[in-house]
Amino acid sequence: MNEPRPETSIESTAAAMPAGTAAELFEASLRIVPTLDLRDVGAQLLAPLVRATSAKRASLMVINPETGRLRIVAGMGLRPELIGRDTEWRPNSISEWVYRKHQGLVLNGEVRGEALNGTAEQAIESALCVPLESHEGILGVLNLARTAPAPVFQNADLEALSAMLPPVAAAIERAMQAQRAEQLAQQLRDSSGLSGRTLLPTGTFESRFYEVAYARLASAYEGGDTADRVPHANGAQSLLVADVAGDGVEAALTAAFVQGLFVSGCTAEASPAAIVSRIGSELHLRSGGRRTTALWLAQLSPGGLLTCTNAGYPPPLWVPSDDNPVSMLAGNTPSAGTSAQDTFEDEQVRLLPGDLVVAVSDGVLGARNVMGQTFGYERLTEYLVELRRQPLDLVVNDIVKAIRNWSGRPVPTDDVTVLAIRFTPGR
């Protein structure tokens, strides 16, 4: 009879791995996903250059795009407080001269300069200052120094070092681009970014006649979903929920543009159809149909009259407070910006106290489970029937939770947004 196989534990697996595996994985990880810290990049690049030239002091400087000044990103034998700081403006700066003239220098004799200020008092007898040239131009300066009794640098050293620096400059350029890309990505994730300033943030809002709740779960690529609200002096409210085609910075800019048109053009007298038509016309005029936007715009009167216009958005659902069936509002219309000549029509619904209207994005209806099945309207309707009398924040958050459970993914492939409106007169 075969003996049962022992269970494999993490400890036994780790013990069986060849020595050096951890170090190998660490080095491979750095090659595949490099650090975004320019100080780390600079230190890794500076070390072999120092060894190759027998330098006693060294600094690697790059232009700080925010200040336009040279910044020491890595150094050897320098005062620690200089690393990571911009150099001061000085008329006779050697590094500044090399940067501006795009020309390397060999300096023999006593050399002084902030980029080579050391931790020891030993005087510098010889120095090399070389520009770092990338595809975009000069991005920094490399400074190397020797102290007596080491031999002084020669022009041949300058030529040899200059020939070795193109890959160094390219690596620094890639690191700077990656750092900037991460900063831009963070700005997109930041809720106070391009379209984040709104009178309809995520959460619940209560007025004299209505409750409104909005929930959003962003995708990994940060689409252009946005929502906003304009209150009117007569007690009415205008609401917008929009989904810009595409993702990234351009989608965020388009969302901000659409949001601005909505806020500036929304009055108590203007019909939703007229506002949507203007948004579509202006959007098409400036993008040529490349940046269409699906949106739903609704005006809520104090008496419960809902007047709305749909432009390519998934049709919202009207959920009566009693046991009457759920109804689907109008849809099957072109997105705003598809054509400058598109016209839209208003739809009106008389809400009774407690009635619920819910608008969701494609990210809700199109979410797929492990079998490839979409969430769809049928499941959404079942949830809303069950939740119709629950607090509004619970309604929107439970739908978002249901999408997470359905897809099995903490981050959706498309932005998930849920807007819920409940008529609550006499509050």
Tab-separated table of C-alpha atoms in Angstrom:
chain	number	residue	atom	x	y	z
A	1	MET	CA	0.000	0.000	0.000
A	2	ASN	CA	1.323	3.433	-0.888
A	3	GLU	CA	2.123	5.613	2.062
A	4	PRO	CA	0.307	8.950	2.175
A	5	ARG	CA	2.343	11.804	0.779
A	6	PRO	CA	3.288	14.415	3.340
A	7	GLU	CA	1.752	17.842	2.892
A	8	THR	CA	4.106	20.370	1.403
A	9	SER	CA	4.606	23.423	3.576
A	10	ILE	CA	5.990	26.808	2.673
A	11	GLU	CA	8.937	26.186	4.985
A	12	SER	CA	9.887	22.858	3.369
A	13	THR	CA	9.545	24.355	-0.122
A	14	ALA	CA	11.727	27.299	0.809
A	15	ALA	CA	14.340	24.982	2.312
A	16	ALA	CA	14.508	22.994	-0.923
A	17	MET	CA	15.170	26.071	-3.069
A	18	PRO	CA	18.740	26.603	-4.260
A	19	ALA	CA	20.822	29.098	-2.357
A	20	GLY	CA	20.687	32.548	-3.886
A	21	THR	CA	17.137	32.197	-5.244
A	22	ALA	CA	15.876	35.107	-3.142
A	23	ALA	CA	18.687	37.364	-4.358
A	24	GLU	CA	18.088	36.291	-7.958
A	25	LEU	CA	14.363	37.032	-7.692
A	26	PHE	CA	15.098	40.409	-6.127
A	27	GLU	CA	17.479	41.390	-8.924
A	28	ALA	CA	15.054	40.164	-11.600
A	29	SER	CA	12.220	42.133	-9.996
A	30	LEU	CA	14.287	45.310	-10.092
A	31	ARG	CA	15.081	44.773	-13.757
A	32	ILE	CA	11.439	44.169	-14.657
A	33	VAL	CA	9.886	46.792	-12.375
A	34	PRO	CA	12.549	49.410	-11.672
A	35	THR	CA	12.405	51.791	-8.760
A	36	LEU	CA	10.716	55.133	-9.370
A	37	ASP	CA	13.025	56.912	-6.910
A	38	LEU	CA	15.634	58.868	-8.878
A	39	ARG	CA	17.987	58.726	-5.905
A	40	ASP	CA	18.051	54.928	-6.069
A	41	VAL	CA	18.439	54.963	-9.851
A	42	GLY	CA	21.236	57.503	-9.632
A	43	ALA	CA	23.077	55.591	-6.907
A	44	GLN	CA	22.968	52.356	-8.934
A	45	LEU	CA	24.307	54.109	-12.041
A	46	LEU	CA	26.923	56.183	-10.251
A	47	ALA	CA	28.665	53.296	-8.474
A	48	PRO	CA	30.219	51.604	-11.578
A	49	LEU	CA	31.288	54.979	-12.974
A	50	VAL	CA	33.100	55.795	-9.755
A	51	ARG	CA	34.866	52.424	-9.757
A	52	ALA	CA	35.865	52.726	-13.413
A	53	THR	CA	37.425	56.169	-12.950
A	54	SER	CA	38.901	55.742	-9.430
A	55	ALA	CA	37.065	58.884	-8.365
A	56	LYS	CA	36.980	59.877	-4.698
A	57	ARG	CA	33.993	62.152	-4.993
A	58	ALA	CA	31.121	62.167	-7.442
A	59	SER	CA	27.688	63.615	-8.067
A	60	LEU	CA	24.928	62.874	-10.538
A	61	MET	CA	22.721	65.884	-11.230
A	62	VAL	CA	19.479	66.146	-13.215
A	63	ILE	CA	17.240	69.085	-14.015
A	64	ASN	CA	14.304	69.444	-11.641
A	65	PRO	CA	11.378	70.115	-14.042
A	66	GLU	CA	9.477	71.993	-11.327
A	67	THR	CA	12.242	74.532	-10.587
A	68	GLY	CA	14.504	74.391	-13.652
A	69	ARG	CA	17.542	73.944	-11.376
A	70	LEU	CA	20.075	71.141	-11.227
A	71	ARG	CA	19.367	68.680	-8.432
A	72	ILE	CA	21.905	66.255	-6.967
A	73	VAL	CA	20.138	62.883	-7.095
A	74	ALA	CA	23.140	60.746	-6.127
A	75	GLY	CA	26.612	61.323	-4.751
A	76	MET	CA	29.683	59.721	-3.247
A	77	GLY	CA	31.887	61.418	-0.676
A	78	LEU	CA	29.516	64.395	-0.492
A	79	ARG	CA	27.833	65.956	2.488
A	80	PRO	CA	24.606	63.931	2.985
A	81	GLU	CA	22.385	67.015	3.189
A	82	LEU	CA	23.210	67.866	-0.439
A	83	ILE	CA	21.603	64.707	-1.846
A	84	GLY	CA	18.077	65.264	-3.130
A	85	ARG	CA	18.360	69.057	-3.070
A	86	ASP	CA	18.489	71.665	-5.818
A	87	THR	CA	21.771	73.513	-6.199
A	88	GLU	CA	21.793	77.254	-5.602
A	89	TRP	CA	21.818	79.698	-8.493
A	90	ARG	CA	25.434	80.837	-8.923
A	91	PRO	CA	26.894	82.805	-11.876
A	92	ASN	CA	30.156	80.808	-11.958
A	93	SER	CA	28.745	77.303	-11.475
A	94	ILE	CA	30.832	74.743	-13.361
A	95	SER	CA	27.945	72.286	-13.612
A	96	GLU	CA	25.609	75.003	-14.890
A	97	TRP	CA	28.166	75.987	-17.554
A	98	VAL	CA	28.535	72.360	-18.713
A	99	TYR	CA	24.752	71.986	-18.838
A	100	ARG	CA	24.165	75.187	-20.799
A	101	LYS	CA	27.083	74.749	-23.227
A	102	HIS	CA	26.490	71.006	-23.784
A	103	GLN	CA	30.225	70.557	-23.417
A	104	GLY	CA	32.338	68.485	-21.031
A	105	LEU	CA	35.264	69.902	-19.039
A	106	VAL	CA	38.526	68.598	-17.581
A	107	LEU	CA	39.601	70.713	-14.603
A	108	ASN	CA	43.055	70.239	-13.106
A	109	GLY	CA	44.281	72.199	-10.112
A	110	GLU	CA	42.243	73.179	-7.057
A	111	VAL	CA	38.545	72.711	-7.873
A	112	ARG	CA	35.652	74.057	-5.807
A	113	GLY	CA	31.952	73.599	-6.385
A	114	GLU	CA	28.758	72.703	-4.512
A	115	ALA	CA	28.384	69.531	-6.564
A	116	LEU	CA	31.717	68.268	-5.201
A	117	ASN	CA	31.618	69.556	-1.605
A	118	GLY	CA	32.917	66.594	0.380
A	119	THR	CA	32.661	65.261	3.892
A	120	ALA	CA	36.447	65.596	4.295
A	121	GLU	CA	38.671	68.643	3.888
A	122	GLN	CA	40.962	66.978	1.355
A	123	ALA	CA	41.278	69.279	-1.666
A	124	ILE	CA	40.224	68.190	-5.134
A	125	GLU	CA	43.109	68.181	-7.617
A	126	SER	CA	41.281	67.048	-10.751
A	127	ALA	CA	37.676	66.828	-11.943
A	128	LEU	CA	35.598	65.724	-14.905
A	129	CYS	CA	32.248	67.381	-15.655
A	130	VAL	CA	30.226	65.721	-18.412
A	131	PRO	CA	26.722	66.525	-19.747
A	132	LEU	CA	24.129	63.733	-19.754
A	133	GLU	CA	22.455	63.796	-23.155
A	134	SER	CA	19.200	61.948	-23.849
A	135	HIS	CA	16.851	61.859	-26.832
A	136	GLU	CA	15.103	64.930	-25.435
A	137	GLY	CA	18.322	66.902	-24.948
A	138	ILE	CA	20.638	67.514	-21.995
A	139	LEU	CA	18.977	66.294	-18.803
A	140	GLY	CA	21.818	66.601	-16.296
A	141	VAL	CA	25.520	66.596	-15.461
A	142	LEU	CA	27.941	63.982	-14.103
A	143	ASN	CA	30.778	65.234	-11.885
A	144	LEU	CA	33.772	63.055	-10.910
A	145	ALA	CA	36.747	64.166	-8.817
A	146	ARG	CA	40.138	62.811	-7.756
A	147	THR	CA	42.302	63.891	-4.878
A	148	ALA	CA	46.091	63.797	-4.601
A	149	PRO	CA	48.157	61.704	-5.099
A	150	ALA	CA	45.898	60.145	-7.779
A	151	PRO	CA	46.762	61.066	-11.395
A	152	VAL	CA	44.815	63.924	-12.901
A	153	PHE	CA	42.126	63.407	-15.516
A	154	GLN	CA	43.067	63.778	-19.179
A	155	ASN	CA	41.059	64.643	-22.292
A	156	ALA	CA	41.185	60.952	-23.207
A	157	ASP	CA	39.309	60.218	-19.958
A	158	LEU	CA	36.649	62.753	-20.927
A	159	GLU	CA	36.201	61.157	-24.351
A	160	ALA	CA	36.032	57.631	-22.933
A	161	LEU	CA	33.527	58.625	-20.251
A	162	SER	CA	31.356	60.546	-22.727
A	163	ALA	CA	31.126	57.413	-24.882
A	164	MET	CA	29.842	55.386	-21.904
A	165	LEU	CA	27.124	57.818	-20.790
A	166	PRO	CA	24.320	57.487	-23.422
A	167	PRO	CA	22.782	54.371	-21.777
A	168	VAL	CA	23.084	56.075	-18.381
A	169	ALA	CA	21.189	59.118	-19.663
A	170	ALA	CA	18.582	56.856	-21.291
A	171	ALA	CA	18.030	54.977	-18.022
A	172	ILE	CA	17.587	58.228	-16.092
A	173	GLU	CA	15.190	59.509	-18.742
A	174	ARG	CA	13.074	56.343	-18.475
A	175	ALA	CA	13.021	56.630	-14.687
A	176	MET	CA	11.900	60.264	-14.906
A	177	GLN	CA	9.162	59.347	-17.391
A	178	ALA	CA	7.982	56.488	-15.176
A	179	GLN	CA	7.952	58.791	-12.165
A	180	ARG	CA	5.898	61.357	-14.047
A	181	ALA	CA	3.509	58.667	-15.307
A	182	GLU	CA	2.936	57.511	-11.732
A	183	GLN	CA	2.234	61.099	-10.655
A	184	LEU	CA	-0.346	61.467	-13.434
A	185	ALA	CA	-1.934	58.141	-12.516
A	186	GLN	CA	-2.198	59.281	-8.907
A	187	GLN	CA	-3.880	62.495	-10.011
A	188	LEU	CA	-6.469	60.416	-11.867
A	189	ARG	CA	-7.057	58.320	-8.763
A	190	ASP	CA	-7.374	61.405	-6.606
A	191	SER	CA	-11.043	62.166	-5.963
A	192	SER	CA	-10.243	65.900	-5.895
A	193	GLY	CA	-8.934	65.760	-9.464
A	194	LEU	CA	-10.300	66.951	-12.774
A	195	SER	CA	-13.972	66.028	-12.339
A	196	GLY	CA	-13.972	65.367	-8.608
A	197	ARG	CA	-15.314	68.791	-7.556
A	198	THR	CA	-19.049	68.231	-7.645
A	199	LEU	CA	-22.226	68.872	-5.684
A	200	LEU	CA	-23.017	65.183	-6.049
A	201	PRO	CA	-20.086	63.330	-4.454
A	202	THR	CA	-20.335	59.713	-3.428
A	203	GLY	CA	-22.662	59.281	-0.471
A	204	THR	CA	-26.177	60.511	0.314
A	205	PHE	CA	-27.680	63.967	-0.145
A	206	GLU	CA	-31.033	65.073	1.296
A	207	SER	CA	-33.118	68.047	0.196
A	208	ARG	CA	-36.613	69.155	1.206
A	209	PHE	CA	-38.274	66.959	-1.424
A	210	TYR	CA	-35.735	64.307	-2.436
A	211	GLU	CA	-33.048	61.941	-1.247
A	212	VAL	CA	-30.182	61.260	-3.647
A	213	ALA	CA	-27.412	58.681	-3.259
A	214	TYR	CA	-24.416	58.107	-5.515
A	215	ALA	CA	-21.850	55.302	-5.414
A	216	ARG	CA	-18.869	54.754	-7.692
A	217	LEU	CA	-16.268	52.005	-7.982
A	218	ALA	CA	-13.499	53.038	-10.378
A	219	SER	CA	-11.854	50.641	-12.792
A	220	ALA	CA	-8.092	50.190	-12.960
A	221	TYR	CA	-7.896	52.542	-15.944
A	222	GLU	CA	-9.993	55.334	-14.422
A	223	GLY	CA	-12.735	56.053	-16.906
A	224	GLY	CA	-14.632	59.287	-17.374
A	225	ASP	CA	-17.682	58.582	-15.221
A	226	THR	CA	-18.943	61.663	-13.417
A	227	ALA	CA	-22.054	63.047	-11.728
A	228	ASP	CA	-23.181	66.474	-10.580
A	229	ARG	CA	-26.154	68.397	-9.224
A	230	VAL	CA	-27.497	71.925	-9.689
A	231	PRO	CA	-30.049	73.193	-7.105
A	232	HIS	CA	-32.604	75.801	-8.198
A	233	ALA	CA	-34.229	78.604	-6.239
A	234	ASN	CA	-37.728	77.138	-6.664
A	235	GLY	CA	-36.703	73.942	-4.854
A	236	ALA	CA	-36.110	71.903	-8.014
A	237	GLN	CA	-32.938	69.892	-8.559
A	238	SER	CA	-31.126	69.018	-11.792
A	239	LEU	CA	-28.958	65.894	-11.814
A	240	LEU	CA	-26.415	64.581	-14.305
A	241	VAL	CA	-24.777	61.183	-14.528
A	242	ALA	CA	-22.352	60.667	-17.434
A	243	ASP	CA	-20.005	58.044	-18.844
A	244	VAL	CA	-17.341	59.285	-21.286
A	245	ALA	CA	-16.105	56.825	-23.900
A	246	GLY	CA	-12.538	55.650	-23.236
A	247	ASP	CA	-10.354	56.129	-20.189
A	248	GLY	CA	-7.334	57.960	-18.865
A	249	VAL	CA	-6.479	61.658	-18.965
A	250	GLU	CA	-8.434	62.453	-22.142
A	251	ALA	CA	-11.582	60.860	-20.728
A	252	ALA	CA	-11.163	62.789	-17.474
A	253	LEU	CA	-10.748	66.059	-19.393
A	254	THR	CA	-13.859	65.304	-21.458
A	255	ALA	CA	-15.815	64.510	-18.291
A	256	ALA	CA	-14.768	67.850	-16.812
A	257	PHE	CA	-15.834	69.603	-20.037
A	258	VAL	CA	-19.261	67.918	-20.001
A	259	GLN	CA	-19.662	68.711	-16.317
A	260	GLY	CA	-18.859	72.380	-16.977
A	261	LEU	CA	-21.412	72.601	-19.790
A	262	PHE	CA	-24.050	71.049	-17.530
A	263	VAL	CA	-23.416	73.400	-14.615
A	264	SER	CA	-23.200	76.547	-16.762
A	265	GLY	CA	-26.272	75.779	-18.879
A	266	CYS	CA	-28.597	74.323	-16.270
A	267	THR	CA	-31.472	76.561	-15.166
A	268	ALA	CA	-34.919	75.863	-13.760
A	269	GLU	CA	-36.449	76.962	-17.079
A	270	ALA	CA	-34.141	75.021	-19.441
A	271	SER	CA	-35.421	71.591	-20.428
A	272	PRO	CA	-33.124	68.571	-20.019
A	273	ALA	CA	-33.414	67.891	-23.774
A	274	ALA	CA	-32.175	71.390	-24.628
A	275	ILE	CA	-29.231	71.071	-22.241
A	276	VAL	CA	-28.277	67.636	-23.591
A	277	SER	CA	-28.522	68.904	-27.181
A	278	ARG	CA	-26.129	71.745	-26.380
A	279	ILE	CA	-23.689	69.407	-24.628
A	280	GLY	CA	-23.731	67.076	-27.635
A	281	SER	CA	-23.253	69.898	-30.130
A	282	GLU	CA	-20.330	71.484	-28.248
A	283	LEU	CA	-18.713	68.104	-27.642
A	284	HIS	CA	-18.912	67.103	-31.306
A	285	LEU	CA	-17.631	70.503	-32.412
A	286	ARG	CA	-14.470	70.105	-30.339
A	287	SER	CA	-13.792	66.385	-30.730
A	288	GLY	CA	-15.207	65.575	-34.153
A	289	GLY	CA	-17.136	62.649	-32.695
A	290	ARG	CA	-14.060	61.020	-31.115
A	291	ARG	CA	-15.158	61.681	-27.541
A	292	THR	CA	-18.809	60.718	-27.192
A	293	THR	CA	-20.491	60.731	-23.806
A	294	ALA	CA	-23.419	58.642	-22.620
A	295	LEU	CA	-25.433	60.643	-20.110
A	296	TRP	CA	-28.748	60.888	-18.320
A	297	LEU	CA	-29.992	64.300	-17.202
A	298	ALA	CA	-32.987	64.695	-14.901
A	299	GLN	CA	-34.867	67.639	-13.440
A	300	LEU	CA	-36.788	67.000	-10.206
A	301	SER	CA	-39.669	69.357	-9.406
A	302	PRO	CA	-40.846	69.957	-5.823
A	303	GLY	CA	-44.132	68.224	-6.684
A	304	GLY	CA	-42.547	64.953	-7.808
A	305	LEU	CA	-42.497	65.526	-11.566
A	306	LEU	CA	-39.371	63.912	-13.026
A	307	THR	CA	-38.396	65.330	-16.436
A	308	CYS	CA	-35.411	63.563	-17.973
A	309	THR	CA	-33.456	63.035	-21.186
A	310	ASN	CA	-31.324	60.037	-22.091
A	311	ALA	CA	-28.351	60.235	-24.468
A	312	GLY	CA	-26.950	56.733	-24.848
A	313	TYR	CA	-27.051	55.898	-21.139
A	314	PRO	CA	-28.508	52.577	-19.907
A	315	PRO	CA	-32.234	53.249	-19.312
A	316	PRO	CA	-32.887	53.953	-15.605
A	317	LEU	CA	-35.418	51.911	-13.637
A	318	TRP	CA	-38.480	53.369	-11.910
A	319	VAL	CA	-39.299	51.418	-8.742
A	320	PRO	CA	-42.717	52.296	-7.220
A	321	SER	CA	-42.892	52.386	-3.434
A	322	ASP	CA	-45.835	49.966	-3.442
A	323	ASP	CA	-45.818	46.516	-5.011
A	324	ASN	CA	-46.353	47.681	-8.580
A	325	PRO	CA	-43.836	46.327	-11.101
A	326	VAL	CA	-40.559	48.037	-11.927
A	327	SER	CA	-40.623	50.080	-15.162
A	328	MET	CA	-37.784	50.979	-17.513
A	329	LEU	CA	-37.477	54.604	-18.610
A	330	ALA	CA	-36.635	55.657	-22.167
A	331	GLY	CA	-33.379	54.633	-23.801
A	332	ASN	CA	-31.969	53.501	-27.156
A	333	THR	CA	-30.710	56.984	-28.015
A	334	PRO	CA	-27.329	58.135	-29.406
A	335	SER	CA	-24.615	59.305	-27.046
A	336	ALA	CA	-23.987	63.035	-26.788
A	337	GLY	CA	-21.337	64.180	-29.258
A	338	THR	CA	-22.051	61.512	-31.869
A	339	SER	CA	-23.377	64.156	-34.254
A	340	ALA	CA	-23.851	67.895	-34.023
A	341	GLN	CA	-27.384	67.491	-35.409
A	342	ASP	CA	-28.664	64.934	-32.891
A	343	THR	CA	-31.876	65.989	-31.157
A	344	PHE	CA	-33.216	64.620	-27.905
A	345	GLU	CA	-36.634	64.444	-26.279
A	346	ASP	CA	-37.840	64.904	-22.729
A	347	GLU	CA	-39.606	62.139	-20.826
A	348	GLN	CA	-41.847	62.876	-17.836
A	349	VAL	CA	-42.768	60.631	-14.923
A	350	ARG	CA	-45.023	61.576	-11.989
A	351	LEU	CA	-43.418	60.156	-8.846
A	352	LEU	CA	-45.387	59.262	-5.740
A	353	PRO	CA	-43.930	59.576	-2.236
A	354	GLY	CA	-41.319	56.878	-1.679
A	355	ASP	CA	-40.877	56.078	-5.385
A	356	LEU	CA	-37.349	55.217	-6.413
A	357	VAL	CA	-35.469	55.884	-9.678
A	358	VAL	CA	-32.114	54.159	-10.185
A	359	ALA	CA	-29.607	54.798	-12.984
A	360	VAL	CA	-26.567	52.524	-13.374
A	361	SER	CA	-23.618	52.517	-15.760
A	362	ASP	CA	-22.560	49.839	-18.244
A	363	GLY	CA	-20.092	48.684	-15.610
A	364	VAL	CA	-23.031	47.364	-13.565
A	365	LEU	CA	-25.065	45.744	-16.324
A	366	GLY	CA	-22.056	44.380	-18.224
A	367	ALA	CA	-20.184	42.912	-15.237
A	368	ARG	CA	-19.428	39.220	-15.917
A	369	ASN	CA	-19.122	36.258	-13.585
A	370	VAL	CA	-16.787	33.286	-13.944
A	371	MET	CA	-19.155	31.736	-16.522
A	372	GLY	CA	-19.087	34.876	-18.651
A	373	GLN	CA	-22.681	35.789	-17.804
A	374	THR	CA	-23.514	39.483	-17.484
A	375	PHE	CA	-25.250	40.901	-14.431
A	376	GLY	CA	-27.971	42.458	-16.573
A	377	TYR	CA	-31.292	44.171	-15.940
A	378	GLU	CA	-33.092	41.093	-14.636
A	379	ARG	CA	-30.771	40.662	-11.649
A	380	LEU	CA	-30.658	44.405	-11.058
A	381	THR	CA	-34.464	44.499	-10.950
A	382	GLU	CA	-34.548	41.635	-8.433
A	383	TYR	CA	-32.166	43.534	-6.162
A	384	LEU	CA	-34.182	46.747	-6.423
A	385	VAL	CA	-37.475	45.012	-5.621
A	386	GLU	CA	-35.861	43.617	-2.495
A	387	LEU	CA	-34.239	46.930	-1.555
A	388	ARG	CA	-37.009	49.353	-2.594
A	389	ARG	CA	-37.872	50.425	0.977
A	390	GLN	CA	-34.330	50.349	2.376
A	391	PRO	CA	-32.278	53.484	3.161
A	392	LEU	CA	-30.901	54.959	-0.030
A	393	ASP	CA	-27.219	54.599	0.886
A	394	LEU	CA	-27.858	50.902	1.500
A	395	VAL	CA	-29.462	50.587	-1.950
A	396	VAL	CA	-26.496	51.977	-3.912
A	397	ASN	CA	-23.817	50.320	-1.795
A	398	ASP	CA	-25.527	46.925	-1.920
A	399	ILE	CA	-25.614	47.078	-5.708
A	400	VAL	CA	-21.887	47.857	-5.814
A	401	LYS	CA	-21.263	44.993	-3.397
A	402	ALA	CA	-23.384	42.688	-5.577
A	403	ILE	CA	-21.257	43.557	-8.621
A	404	ARG	CA	-18.074	42.760	-6.708
A	405	ASN	CA	-19.483	39.415	-5.617
A	406	TRP	CA	-20.806	38.641	-9.096
A	407	SER	CA	-17.523	39.357	-10.869
A	408	GLY	CA	-15.248	38.059	-8.116
A	409	ARG	CA	-12.970	41.030	-8.795
A	410	PRO	CA	-12.184	43.784	-6.272
A	411	VAL	CA	-11.431	46.189	-9.146
A	412	PRO	CA	-13.928	46.207	-12.041
A	413	THR	CA	-12.983	46.252	-15.719
A	414	ASP	CA	-15.349	49.197	-16.277
A	415	ASP	CA	-16.372	51.972	-13.899
A	416	VAL	CA	-19.324	50.959	-11.719
A	417	THR	CA	-21.665	53.846	-10.888
A	418	VAL	CA	-25.086	53.825	-9.228
A	419	LEU	CA	-27.346	56.878	-8.851
A	420	ALA	CA	-30.560	56.518	-6.824
A	421	ILE	CA	-33.307	59.120	-6.329
A	422	ARG	CA	-36.234	58.874	-3.911
A	423	PHE	CA	-39.165	61.306	-3.768
A	424	THR	CA	-39.661	62.310	-0.104
A	425	PRO	CA	-42.055	65.302	0.156
A	426	GLY	CA	-42.864	66.825	3.517
A	427	ARG	CA	-39.467	66.017	4.993
